[in-house]
mmCIF file of C-alpha atoms in Angstrom:
data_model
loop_
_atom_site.group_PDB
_atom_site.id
_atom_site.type_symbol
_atom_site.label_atom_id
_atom_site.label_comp_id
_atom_site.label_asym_id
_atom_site.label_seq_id
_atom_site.Cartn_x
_atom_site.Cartn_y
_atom_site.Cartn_z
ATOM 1 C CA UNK A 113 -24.522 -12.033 -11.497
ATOM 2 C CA UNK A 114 -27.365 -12.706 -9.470
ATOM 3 C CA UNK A 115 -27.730 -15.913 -9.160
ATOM 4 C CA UNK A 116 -25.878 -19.077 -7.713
ATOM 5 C CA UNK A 117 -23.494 -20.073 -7.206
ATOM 6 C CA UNK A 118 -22.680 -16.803 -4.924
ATOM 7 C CA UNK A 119 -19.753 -14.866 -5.781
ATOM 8 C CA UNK A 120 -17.595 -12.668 -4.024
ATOM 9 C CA UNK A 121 -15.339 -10.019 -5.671
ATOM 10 C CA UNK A 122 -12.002 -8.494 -4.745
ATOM 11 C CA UNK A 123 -9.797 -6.528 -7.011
ATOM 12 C CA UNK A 124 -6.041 -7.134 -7.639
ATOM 13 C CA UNK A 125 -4.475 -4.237 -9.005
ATOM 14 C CA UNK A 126 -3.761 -4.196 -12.873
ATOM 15 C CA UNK A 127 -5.469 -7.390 -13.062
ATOM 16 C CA UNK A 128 -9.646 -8.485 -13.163
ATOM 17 C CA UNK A 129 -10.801 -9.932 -10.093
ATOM 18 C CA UNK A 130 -10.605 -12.874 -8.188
ATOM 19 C CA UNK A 131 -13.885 -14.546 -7.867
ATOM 20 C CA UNK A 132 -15.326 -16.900 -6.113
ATOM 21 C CA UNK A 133 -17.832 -19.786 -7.256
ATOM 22 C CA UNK A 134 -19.408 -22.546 -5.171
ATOM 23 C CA UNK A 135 -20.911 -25.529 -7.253
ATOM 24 C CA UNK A 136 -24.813 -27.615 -6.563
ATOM 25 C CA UNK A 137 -21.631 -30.028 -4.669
ATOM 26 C CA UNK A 138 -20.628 -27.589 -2.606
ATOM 27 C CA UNK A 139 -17.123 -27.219 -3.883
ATOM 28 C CA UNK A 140 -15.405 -23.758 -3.598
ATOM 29 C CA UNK A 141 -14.036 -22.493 -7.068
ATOM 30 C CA UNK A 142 -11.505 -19.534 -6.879
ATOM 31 C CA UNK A 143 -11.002 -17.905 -10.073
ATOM 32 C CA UNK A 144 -7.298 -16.309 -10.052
ATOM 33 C CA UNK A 145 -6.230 -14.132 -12.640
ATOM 34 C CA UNK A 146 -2.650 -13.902 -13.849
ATOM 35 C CA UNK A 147 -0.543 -12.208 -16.958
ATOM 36 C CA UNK A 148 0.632 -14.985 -18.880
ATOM 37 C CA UNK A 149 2.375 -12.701 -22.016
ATOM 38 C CA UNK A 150 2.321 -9.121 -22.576
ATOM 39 C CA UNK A 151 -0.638 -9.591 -24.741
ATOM 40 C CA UNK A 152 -2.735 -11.825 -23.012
ATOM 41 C CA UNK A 153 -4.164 -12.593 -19.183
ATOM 42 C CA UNK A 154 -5.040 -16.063 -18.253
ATOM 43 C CA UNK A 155 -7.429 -17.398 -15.396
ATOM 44 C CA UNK A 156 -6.471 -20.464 -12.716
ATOM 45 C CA UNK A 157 -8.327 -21.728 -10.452
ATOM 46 C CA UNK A 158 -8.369 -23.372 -6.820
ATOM 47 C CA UNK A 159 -10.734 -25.973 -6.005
ATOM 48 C CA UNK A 160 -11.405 -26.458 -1.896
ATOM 49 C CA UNK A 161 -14.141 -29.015 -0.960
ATOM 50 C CA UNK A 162 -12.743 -31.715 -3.481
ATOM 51 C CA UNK A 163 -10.456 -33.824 -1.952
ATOM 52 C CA UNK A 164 -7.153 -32.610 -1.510
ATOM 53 C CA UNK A 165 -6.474 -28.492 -2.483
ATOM 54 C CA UNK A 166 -6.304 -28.546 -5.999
ATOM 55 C CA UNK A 167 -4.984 -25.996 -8.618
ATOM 56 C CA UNK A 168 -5.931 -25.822 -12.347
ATOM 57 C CA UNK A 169 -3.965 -24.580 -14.410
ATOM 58 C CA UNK A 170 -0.388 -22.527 -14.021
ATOM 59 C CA UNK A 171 -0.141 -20.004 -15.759
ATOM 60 C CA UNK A 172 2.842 -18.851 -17.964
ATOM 61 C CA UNK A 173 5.761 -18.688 -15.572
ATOM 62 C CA UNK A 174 6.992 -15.833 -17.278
ATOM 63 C CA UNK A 175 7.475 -12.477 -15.571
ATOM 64 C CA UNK A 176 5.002 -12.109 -12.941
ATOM 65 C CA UNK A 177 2.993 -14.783 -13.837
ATOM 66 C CA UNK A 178 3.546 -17.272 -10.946
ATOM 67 C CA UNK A 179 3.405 -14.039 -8.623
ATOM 68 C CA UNK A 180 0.316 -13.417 -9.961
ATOM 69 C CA UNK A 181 -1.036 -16.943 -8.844
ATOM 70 C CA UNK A 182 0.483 -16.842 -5.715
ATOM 71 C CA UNK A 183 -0.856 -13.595 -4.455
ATOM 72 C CA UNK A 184 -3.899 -14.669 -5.529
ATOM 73 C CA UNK A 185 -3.849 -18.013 -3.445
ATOM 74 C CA UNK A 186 -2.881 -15.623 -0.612
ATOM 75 C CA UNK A 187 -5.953 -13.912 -1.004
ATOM 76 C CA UNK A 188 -8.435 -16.884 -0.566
ATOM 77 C CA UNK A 189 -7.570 -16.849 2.686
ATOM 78 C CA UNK A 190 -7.141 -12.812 3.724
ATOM 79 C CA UNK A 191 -10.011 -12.079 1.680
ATOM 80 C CA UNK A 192 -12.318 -14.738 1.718
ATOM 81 C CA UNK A 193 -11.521 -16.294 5.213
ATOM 82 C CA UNK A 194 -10.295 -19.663 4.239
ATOM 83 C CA UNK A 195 -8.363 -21.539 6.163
ATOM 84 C CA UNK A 196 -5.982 -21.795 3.238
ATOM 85 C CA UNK A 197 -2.481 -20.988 2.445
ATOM 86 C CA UNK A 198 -0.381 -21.626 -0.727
ATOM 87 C CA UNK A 199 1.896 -24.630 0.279
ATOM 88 C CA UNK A 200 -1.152 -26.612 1.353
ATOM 89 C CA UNK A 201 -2.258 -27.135 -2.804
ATOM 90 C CA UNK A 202 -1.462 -31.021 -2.989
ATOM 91 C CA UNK A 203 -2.640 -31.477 -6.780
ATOM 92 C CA UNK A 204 -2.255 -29.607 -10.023
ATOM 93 C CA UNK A 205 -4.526 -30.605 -12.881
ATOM 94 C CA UNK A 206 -3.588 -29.342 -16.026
ATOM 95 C CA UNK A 207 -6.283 -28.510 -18.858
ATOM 96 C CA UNK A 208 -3.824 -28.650 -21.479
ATOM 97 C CA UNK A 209 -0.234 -29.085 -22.338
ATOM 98 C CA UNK A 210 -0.066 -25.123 -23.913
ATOM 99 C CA UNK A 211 2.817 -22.843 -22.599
ATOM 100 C CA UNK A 212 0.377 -20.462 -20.671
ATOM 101 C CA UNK A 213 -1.064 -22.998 -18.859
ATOM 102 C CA UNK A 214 1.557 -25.483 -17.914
ATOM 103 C CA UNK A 215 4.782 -22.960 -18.159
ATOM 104 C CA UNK A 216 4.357 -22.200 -14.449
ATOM 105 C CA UNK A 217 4.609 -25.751 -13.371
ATOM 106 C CA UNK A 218 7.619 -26.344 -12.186
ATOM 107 C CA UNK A 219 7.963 -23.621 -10.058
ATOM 108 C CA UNK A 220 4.881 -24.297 -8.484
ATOM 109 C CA UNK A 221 5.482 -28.080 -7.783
ATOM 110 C CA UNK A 222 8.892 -27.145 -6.257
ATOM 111 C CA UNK A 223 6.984 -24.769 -3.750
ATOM 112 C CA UNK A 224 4.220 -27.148 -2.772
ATOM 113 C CA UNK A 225 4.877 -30.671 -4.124
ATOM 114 C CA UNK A 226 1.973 -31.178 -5.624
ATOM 115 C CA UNK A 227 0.767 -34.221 -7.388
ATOM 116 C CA UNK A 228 0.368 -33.349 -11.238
ATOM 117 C CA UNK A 229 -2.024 -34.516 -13.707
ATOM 118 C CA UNK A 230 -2.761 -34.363 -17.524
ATOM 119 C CA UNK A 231 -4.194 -36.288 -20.429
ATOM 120 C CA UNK A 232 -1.819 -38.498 -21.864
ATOM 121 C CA UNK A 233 -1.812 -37.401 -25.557
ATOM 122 C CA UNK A 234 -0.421 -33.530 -24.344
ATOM 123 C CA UNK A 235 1.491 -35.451 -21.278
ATOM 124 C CA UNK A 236 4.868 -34.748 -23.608
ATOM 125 C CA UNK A 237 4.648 -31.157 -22.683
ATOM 126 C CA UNK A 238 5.716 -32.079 -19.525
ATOM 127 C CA UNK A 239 8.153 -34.772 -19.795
ATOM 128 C CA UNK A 240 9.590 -34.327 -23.253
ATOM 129 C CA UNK A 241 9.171 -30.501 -24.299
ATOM 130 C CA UNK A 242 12.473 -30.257 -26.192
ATOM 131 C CA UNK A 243 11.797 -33.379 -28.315
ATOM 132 C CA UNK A 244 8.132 -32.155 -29.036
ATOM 133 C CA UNK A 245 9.524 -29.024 -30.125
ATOM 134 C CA UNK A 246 11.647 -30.406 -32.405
ATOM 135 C CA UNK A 247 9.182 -32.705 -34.082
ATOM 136 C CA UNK A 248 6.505 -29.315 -33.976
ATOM 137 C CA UNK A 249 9.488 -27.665 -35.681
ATOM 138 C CA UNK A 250 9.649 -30.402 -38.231
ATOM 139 C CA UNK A 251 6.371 -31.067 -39.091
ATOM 140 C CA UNK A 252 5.467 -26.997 -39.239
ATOM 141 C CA UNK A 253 8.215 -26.408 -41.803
ATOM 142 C CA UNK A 254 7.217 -29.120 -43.997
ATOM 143 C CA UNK A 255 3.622 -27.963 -43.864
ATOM 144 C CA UNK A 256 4.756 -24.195 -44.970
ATOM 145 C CA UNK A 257 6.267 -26.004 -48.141
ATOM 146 C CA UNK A 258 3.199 -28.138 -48.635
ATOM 147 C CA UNK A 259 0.852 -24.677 -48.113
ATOM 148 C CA UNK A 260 3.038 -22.606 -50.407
ATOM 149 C CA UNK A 261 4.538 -20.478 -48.690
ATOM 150 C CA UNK A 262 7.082 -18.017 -50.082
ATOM 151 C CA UNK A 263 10.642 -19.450 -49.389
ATOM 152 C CA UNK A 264 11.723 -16.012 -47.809
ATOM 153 C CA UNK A 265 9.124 -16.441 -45.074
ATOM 154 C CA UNK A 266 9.704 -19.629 -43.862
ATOM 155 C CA UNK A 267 12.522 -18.569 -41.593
ATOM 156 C CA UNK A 268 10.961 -16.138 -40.144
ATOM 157 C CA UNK A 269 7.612 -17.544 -39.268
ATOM 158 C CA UNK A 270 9.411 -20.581 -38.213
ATOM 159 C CA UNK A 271 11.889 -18.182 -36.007
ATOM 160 C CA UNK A 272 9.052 -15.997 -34.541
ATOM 161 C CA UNK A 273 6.273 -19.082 -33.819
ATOM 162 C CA UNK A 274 8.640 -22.190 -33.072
ATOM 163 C CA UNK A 275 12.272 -22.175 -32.574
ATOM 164 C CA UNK A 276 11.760 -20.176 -30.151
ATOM 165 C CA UNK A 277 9.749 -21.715 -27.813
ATOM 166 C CA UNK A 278 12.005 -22.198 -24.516
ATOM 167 C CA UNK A 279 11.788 -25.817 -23.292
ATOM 168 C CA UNK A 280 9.851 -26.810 -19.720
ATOM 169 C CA UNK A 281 11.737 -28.167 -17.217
ATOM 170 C CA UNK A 282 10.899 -31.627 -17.154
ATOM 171 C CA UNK A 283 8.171 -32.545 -14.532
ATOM 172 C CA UNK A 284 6.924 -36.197 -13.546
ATOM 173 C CA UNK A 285 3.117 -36.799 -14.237
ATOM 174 C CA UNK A 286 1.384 -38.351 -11.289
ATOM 175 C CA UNK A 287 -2.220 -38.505 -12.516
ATOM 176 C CA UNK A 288 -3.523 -39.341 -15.781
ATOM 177 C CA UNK A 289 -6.553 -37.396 -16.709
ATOM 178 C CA UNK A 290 -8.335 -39.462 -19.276
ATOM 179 C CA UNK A 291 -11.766 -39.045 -20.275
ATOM 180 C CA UNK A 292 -13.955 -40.472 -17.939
ATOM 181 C CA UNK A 293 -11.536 -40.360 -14.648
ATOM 182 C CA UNK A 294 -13.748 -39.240 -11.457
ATOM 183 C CA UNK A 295 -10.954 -37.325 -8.573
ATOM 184 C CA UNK A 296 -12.952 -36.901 -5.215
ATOM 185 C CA UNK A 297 -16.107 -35.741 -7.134
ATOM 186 C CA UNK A 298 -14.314 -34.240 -9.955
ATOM 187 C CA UNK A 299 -15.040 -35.504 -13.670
ATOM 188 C CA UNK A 300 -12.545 -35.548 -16.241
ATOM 189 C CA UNK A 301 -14.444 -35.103 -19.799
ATOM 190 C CA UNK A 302 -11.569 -35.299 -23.178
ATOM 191 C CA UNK A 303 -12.089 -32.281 -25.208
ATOM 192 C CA UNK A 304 -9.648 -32.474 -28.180
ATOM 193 C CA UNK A 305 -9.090 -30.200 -30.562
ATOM 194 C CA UNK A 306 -7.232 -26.915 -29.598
ATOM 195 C CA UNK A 307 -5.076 -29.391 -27.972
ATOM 196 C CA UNK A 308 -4.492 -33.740 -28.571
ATOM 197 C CA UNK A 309 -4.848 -33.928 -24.581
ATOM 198 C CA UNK A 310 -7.343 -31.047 -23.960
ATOM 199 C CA UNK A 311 -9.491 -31.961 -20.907
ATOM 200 C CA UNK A 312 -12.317 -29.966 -19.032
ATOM 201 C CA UNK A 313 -13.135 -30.419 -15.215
ATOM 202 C CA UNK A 314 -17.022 -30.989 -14.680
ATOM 203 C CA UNK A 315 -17.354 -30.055 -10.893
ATOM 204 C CA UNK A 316 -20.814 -30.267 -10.494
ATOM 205 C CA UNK A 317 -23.020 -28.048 -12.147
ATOM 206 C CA UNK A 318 -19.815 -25.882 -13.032
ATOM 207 C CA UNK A 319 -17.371 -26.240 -16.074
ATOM 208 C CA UNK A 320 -14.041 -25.530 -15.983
ATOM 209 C CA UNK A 321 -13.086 -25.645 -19.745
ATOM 210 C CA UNK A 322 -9.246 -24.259 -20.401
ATOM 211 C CA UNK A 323 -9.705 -22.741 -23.849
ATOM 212 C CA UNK A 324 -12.238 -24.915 -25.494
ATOM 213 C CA UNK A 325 -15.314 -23.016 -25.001
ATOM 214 C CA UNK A 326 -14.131 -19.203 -24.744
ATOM 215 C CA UNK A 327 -17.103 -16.358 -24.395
ATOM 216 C CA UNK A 328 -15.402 -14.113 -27.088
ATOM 217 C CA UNK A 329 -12.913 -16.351 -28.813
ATOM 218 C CA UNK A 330 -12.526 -18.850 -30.796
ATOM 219 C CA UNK A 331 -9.877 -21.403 -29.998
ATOM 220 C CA UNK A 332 -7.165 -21.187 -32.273
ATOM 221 C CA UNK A 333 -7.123 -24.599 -34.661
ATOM 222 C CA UNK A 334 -4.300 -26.685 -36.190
ATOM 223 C CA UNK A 335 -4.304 -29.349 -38.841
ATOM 224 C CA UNK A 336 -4.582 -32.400 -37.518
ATOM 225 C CA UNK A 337 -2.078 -34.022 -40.124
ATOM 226 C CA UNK A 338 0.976 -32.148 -37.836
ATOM 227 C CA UNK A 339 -0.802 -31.904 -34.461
ATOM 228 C CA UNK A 340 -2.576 -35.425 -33.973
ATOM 229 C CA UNK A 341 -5.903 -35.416 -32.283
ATOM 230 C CA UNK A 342 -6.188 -31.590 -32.737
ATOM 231 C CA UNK A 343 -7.839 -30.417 -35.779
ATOM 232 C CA UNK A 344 -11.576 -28.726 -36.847
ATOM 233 C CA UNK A 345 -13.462 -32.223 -37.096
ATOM 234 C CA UNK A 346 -12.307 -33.076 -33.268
ATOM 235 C CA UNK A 347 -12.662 -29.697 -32.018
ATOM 236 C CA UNK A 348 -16.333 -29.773 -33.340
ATOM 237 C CA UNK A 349 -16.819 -33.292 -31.670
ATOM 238 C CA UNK A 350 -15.951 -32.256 -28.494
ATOM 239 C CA UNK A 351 -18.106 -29.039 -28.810
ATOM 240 C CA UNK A 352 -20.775 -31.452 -29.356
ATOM 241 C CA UNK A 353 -19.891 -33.917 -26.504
ATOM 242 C CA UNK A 354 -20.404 -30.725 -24.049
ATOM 243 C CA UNK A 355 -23.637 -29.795 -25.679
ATOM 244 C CA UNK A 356 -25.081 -33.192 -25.056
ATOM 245 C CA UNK A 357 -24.770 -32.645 -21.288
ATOM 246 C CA UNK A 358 -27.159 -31.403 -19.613
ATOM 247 C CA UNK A 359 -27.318 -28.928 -16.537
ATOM 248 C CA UNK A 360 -24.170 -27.047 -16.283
ATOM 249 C CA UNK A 361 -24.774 -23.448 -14.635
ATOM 250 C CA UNK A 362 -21.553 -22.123 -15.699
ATOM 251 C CA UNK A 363 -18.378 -22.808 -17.985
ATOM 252 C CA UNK A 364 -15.620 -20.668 -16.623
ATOM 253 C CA UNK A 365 -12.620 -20.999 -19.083
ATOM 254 C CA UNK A 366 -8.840 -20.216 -18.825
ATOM 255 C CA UNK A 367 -9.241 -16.662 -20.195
ATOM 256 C CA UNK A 368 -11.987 -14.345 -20.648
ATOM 257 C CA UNK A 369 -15.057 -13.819 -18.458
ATOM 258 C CA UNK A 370 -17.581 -16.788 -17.137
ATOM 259 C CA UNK A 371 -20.472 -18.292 -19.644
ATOM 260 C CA UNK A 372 -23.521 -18.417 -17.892
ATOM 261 C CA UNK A 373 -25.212 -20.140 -20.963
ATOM 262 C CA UNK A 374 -23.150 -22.671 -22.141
ATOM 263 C CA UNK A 375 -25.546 -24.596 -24.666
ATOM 264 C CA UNK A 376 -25.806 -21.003 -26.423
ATOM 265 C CA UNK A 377 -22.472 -20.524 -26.678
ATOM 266 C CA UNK A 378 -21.499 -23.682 -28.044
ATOM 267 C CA UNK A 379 -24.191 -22.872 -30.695
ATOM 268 C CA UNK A 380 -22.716 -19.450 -31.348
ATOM 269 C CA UNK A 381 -19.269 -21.173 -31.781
ATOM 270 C CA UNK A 382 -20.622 -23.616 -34.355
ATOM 271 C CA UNK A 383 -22.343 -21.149 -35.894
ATOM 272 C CA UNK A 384 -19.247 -18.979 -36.529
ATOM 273 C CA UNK A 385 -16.933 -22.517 -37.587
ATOM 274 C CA UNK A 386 -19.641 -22.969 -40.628
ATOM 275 C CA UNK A 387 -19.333 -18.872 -41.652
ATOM 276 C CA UNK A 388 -15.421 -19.726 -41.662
ATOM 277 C CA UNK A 389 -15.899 -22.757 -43.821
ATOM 278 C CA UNK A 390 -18.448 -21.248 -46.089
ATOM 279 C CA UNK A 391 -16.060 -18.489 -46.510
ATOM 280 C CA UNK A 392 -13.072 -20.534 -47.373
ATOM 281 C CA UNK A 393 -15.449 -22.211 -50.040
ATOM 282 C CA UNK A 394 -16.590 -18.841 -51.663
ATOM 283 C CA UNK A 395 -12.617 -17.908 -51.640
ATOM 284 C CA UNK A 396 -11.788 -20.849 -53.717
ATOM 285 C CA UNK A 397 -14.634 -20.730 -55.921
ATOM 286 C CA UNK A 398 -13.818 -17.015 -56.685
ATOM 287 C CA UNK A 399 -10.137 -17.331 -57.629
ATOM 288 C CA UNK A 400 -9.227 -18.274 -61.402
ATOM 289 C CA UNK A 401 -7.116 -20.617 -60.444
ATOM 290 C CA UNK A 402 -6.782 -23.567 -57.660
ATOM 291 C CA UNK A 403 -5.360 -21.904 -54.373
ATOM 292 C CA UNK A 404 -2.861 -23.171 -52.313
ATOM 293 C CA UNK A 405 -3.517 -22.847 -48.581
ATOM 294 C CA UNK A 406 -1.201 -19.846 -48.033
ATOM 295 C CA UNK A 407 -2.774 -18.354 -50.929
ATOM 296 C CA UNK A 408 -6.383 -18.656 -49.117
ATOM 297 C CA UNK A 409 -4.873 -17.414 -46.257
ATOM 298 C CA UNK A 410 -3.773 -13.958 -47.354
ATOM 299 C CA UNK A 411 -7.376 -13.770 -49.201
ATOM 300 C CA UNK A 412 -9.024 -13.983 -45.806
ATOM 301 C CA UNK A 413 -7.028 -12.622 -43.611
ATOM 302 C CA UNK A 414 -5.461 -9.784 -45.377
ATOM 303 C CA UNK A 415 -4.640 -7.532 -42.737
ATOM 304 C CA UNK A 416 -2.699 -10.601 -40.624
ATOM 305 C CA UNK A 417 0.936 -9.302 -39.565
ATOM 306 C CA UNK A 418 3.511 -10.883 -37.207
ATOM 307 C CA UNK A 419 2.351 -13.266 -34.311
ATOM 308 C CA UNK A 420 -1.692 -13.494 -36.637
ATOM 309 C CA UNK A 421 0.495 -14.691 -40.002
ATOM 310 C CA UNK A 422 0.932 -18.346 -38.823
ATOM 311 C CA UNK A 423 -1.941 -18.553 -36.851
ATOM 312 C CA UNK A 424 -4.218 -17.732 -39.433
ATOM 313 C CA UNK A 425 -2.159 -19.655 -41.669
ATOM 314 C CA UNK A 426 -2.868 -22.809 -39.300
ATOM 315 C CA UNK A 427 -6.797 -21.725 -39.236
ATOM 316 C CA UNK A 428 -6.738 -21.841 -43.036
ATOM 317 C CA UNK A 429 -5.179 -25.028 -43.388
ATOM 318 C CA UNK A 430 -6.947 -26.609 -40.809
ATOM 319 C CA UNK A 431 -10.184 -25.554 -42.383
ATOM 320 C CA UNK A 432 -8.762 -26.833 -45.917
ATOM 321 C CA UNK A 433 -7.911 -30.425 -44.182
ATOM 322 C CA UNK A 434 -11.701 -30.414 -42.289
ATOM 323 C CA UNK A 435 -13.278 -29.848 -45.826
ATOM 324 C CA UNK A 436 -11.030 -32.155 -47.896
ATOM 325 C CA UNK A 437 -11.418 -35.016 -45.639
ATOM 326 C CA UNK A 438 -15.447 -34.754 -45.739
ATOM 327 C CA UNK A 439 -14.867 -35.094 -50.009
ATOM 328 C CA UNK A 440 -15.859 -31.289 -50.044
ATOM 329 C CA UNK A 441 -12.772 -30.192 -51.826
ATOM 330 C CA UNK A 442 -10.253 -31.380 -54.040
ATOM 331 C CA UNK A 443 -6.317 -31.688 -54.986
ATOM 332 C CA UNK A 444 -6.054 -29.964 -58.532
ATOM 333 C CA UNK A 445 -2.668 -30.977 -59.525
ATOM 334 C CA UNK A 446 -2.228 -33.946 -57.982
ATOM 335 C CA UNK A 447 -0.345 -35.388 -60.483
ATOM 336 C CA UNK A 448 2.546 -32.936 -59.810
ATOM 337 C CA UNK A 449 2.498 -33.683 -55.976
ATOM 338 C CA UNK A 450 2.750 -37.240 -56.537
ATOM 339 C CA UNK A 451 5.991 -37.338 -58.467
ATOM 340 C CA UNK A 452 7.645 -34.094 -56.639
ATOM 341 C CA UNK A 453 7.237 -33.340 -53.258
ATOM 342 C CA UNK A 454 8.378 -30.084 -53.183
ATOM 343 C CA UNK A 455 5.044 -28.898 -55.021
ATOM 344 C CA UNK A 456 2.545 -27.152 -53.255
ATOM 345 C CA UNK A 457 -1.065 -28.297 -53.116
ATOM 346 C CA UNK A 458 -3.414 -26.598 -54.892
ATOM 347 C CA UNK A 459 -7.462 -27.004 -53.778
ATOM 348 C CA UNK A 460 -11.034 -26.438 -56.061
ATOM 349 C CA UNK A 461 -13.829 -27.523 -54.518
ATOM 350 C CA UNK A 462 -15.186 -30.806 -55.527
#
């Protein structure tokens, strides 16, 4: 890209490279890249120039994840020249409370002692990951009876998405990052919606964003009735609260490659959110009968299989709550879920 903030580019093998911003504060921003599942790479990042050494973000922990980080730590200083080594990181601020950013935590705090942040509302993660799971495990079962959802497949989407989560190890929380908090130059900014506690990092004229402005993707949505605080209507707040500030160079996110327009992204995003609602509308106008959220599902997303069936599921009934909350659609046999409930709920529009 040519233009600042300058970046310089080494490659680590089997992975993108590490890259280095510098924001209108002067703060040095390396962007690490790690391997967070078999499926997916992730991006952390250093911060040197704002107070203490700070990391963001921690990857997975899972196979070579942390290895990933810490080789790239090494590299900031045999590649870049900074005086820098991994042990010197004194504070960890986490974007989120999801398992490929926070699942390398603990390992990393044992080998520097870093200070920790995170927002409050996804603080559990940390502190209380078994109980969370449980209640997620709870509240994600009763929503597959409520969506109608065949019987036979509860087990194993419940199985494949939740009960197997492994728990964190449990790790104190030193900072809290709520929205607003200023750290040696460094703005906090609450961003829910993928996330209750989802937080981006102004520093300076550069963004860090975890996953709630993505250049390709959209960030995967949950109802808000099991996931407090996430849900469409927040997620599309917080899109606006970024779009309402003003000068911000770059948004470099926790996967994917930097935005270097971040006003037109946010406008492609909202753009593509009103497609997905119109076409959850047109769905349920179509059928001959009121749907039930699973049955929307499998209308849209036809070809989902394995890991996509209970995400889109989620997308669909997160949608279906956004669109009955604003009086756009409708409960058509409401008198059967009041007396049993058992029943699934069936939508029209209104």
């Amino acid at each position: 890209w040519d233009c600042p903030p300058r970046i310089r580019v080494f490659t680590m093998p089997r992975l993108p490279a590490v890259t280095r911003f510098v924001s209108d504060t002067g703060v040095r921003i390396y962007r690490i890249p790690c391997k967070v599942f078999d499926h997916l790479t992730a991006r952390v990042y250093l911060l040197l120039g704002a107070g203490p050494p700070t990391l963001v973000d921690t990857g997975s922990g899972d196979g070579e994840s942390t290895r990933n980080i810490l080789d790239g730590l090494e590299a900031v200083h045999s590649e870049f020249g900074e005086s820098f080594k991994p042990g010197d990181v004194r504070r960890i601020l986490l974007t989120h409370g999801h398992l490929d950013h926070c699942g390398g935590l603990s390992e990393l705090v044992q080998q520097t002692g870093a200070q920790v942040g995170i927002h409050p509302l996804d603080s559990v993660s940390l502190t209380a990951s078994a109980e969370r799971d449980v209640l997620r495990y709870r509240a994600t079962a009763a929503l597959l009876r409520q969506a109608g959802v065949p019987a036979d497949r509860h087990e194993e989407l419940l199985d494949r998405h939740v009960r197997r989560q492994r728990p964190l190890p449990r790790v104190a929380v030193d900072l809290v990052l709520e929205d607003g908090v200023r750290l040696d130059g460094l703005e906090v900014i609450h961003t829910p919606g993928h996330s209750p506690g989802h937080v981006c990092l102004a520093v300076g004229d550069v963004l860090l964003c975890g996953d709630h402005i993505l250049p390709r993707t959209i960030p995967q949505q949950w109802p808000e009735s099991i996931r407090p605080y996430a849900g469409l209507g927040h997620y599309i707040e917080s899109l606006d609260k970024i779009r309402r500030r003003e000068g911000f160079r770059w948004a470099l996110g926790g996967h994917e490659p930097p935005i270097d327009d971040v006003t037109k992204r946010i406008d492609d995003i909202g753009r593509s959110q009103t497609r997905r609602l119109e076409r959850l509308l047109d769905v349920l106008r179509a059928a001959d009968h009121p749907l039930t959220v699973w049955e929307a599902s499998q209308a849209i997303y036809a070809q989902s299989q394995g890991f996509y069936v209970l995400l889109t599921l989620m997308d669909t009934a997160a949608r279906t709550e956004y669109l009955h909350q604003r009086g756009r659609l409708t409960i058509a046999n409401l008198d059967q879920v009041a007396s049993d409930d058992s029943v699934p709920w069936r939508y029209r529009p209104a």
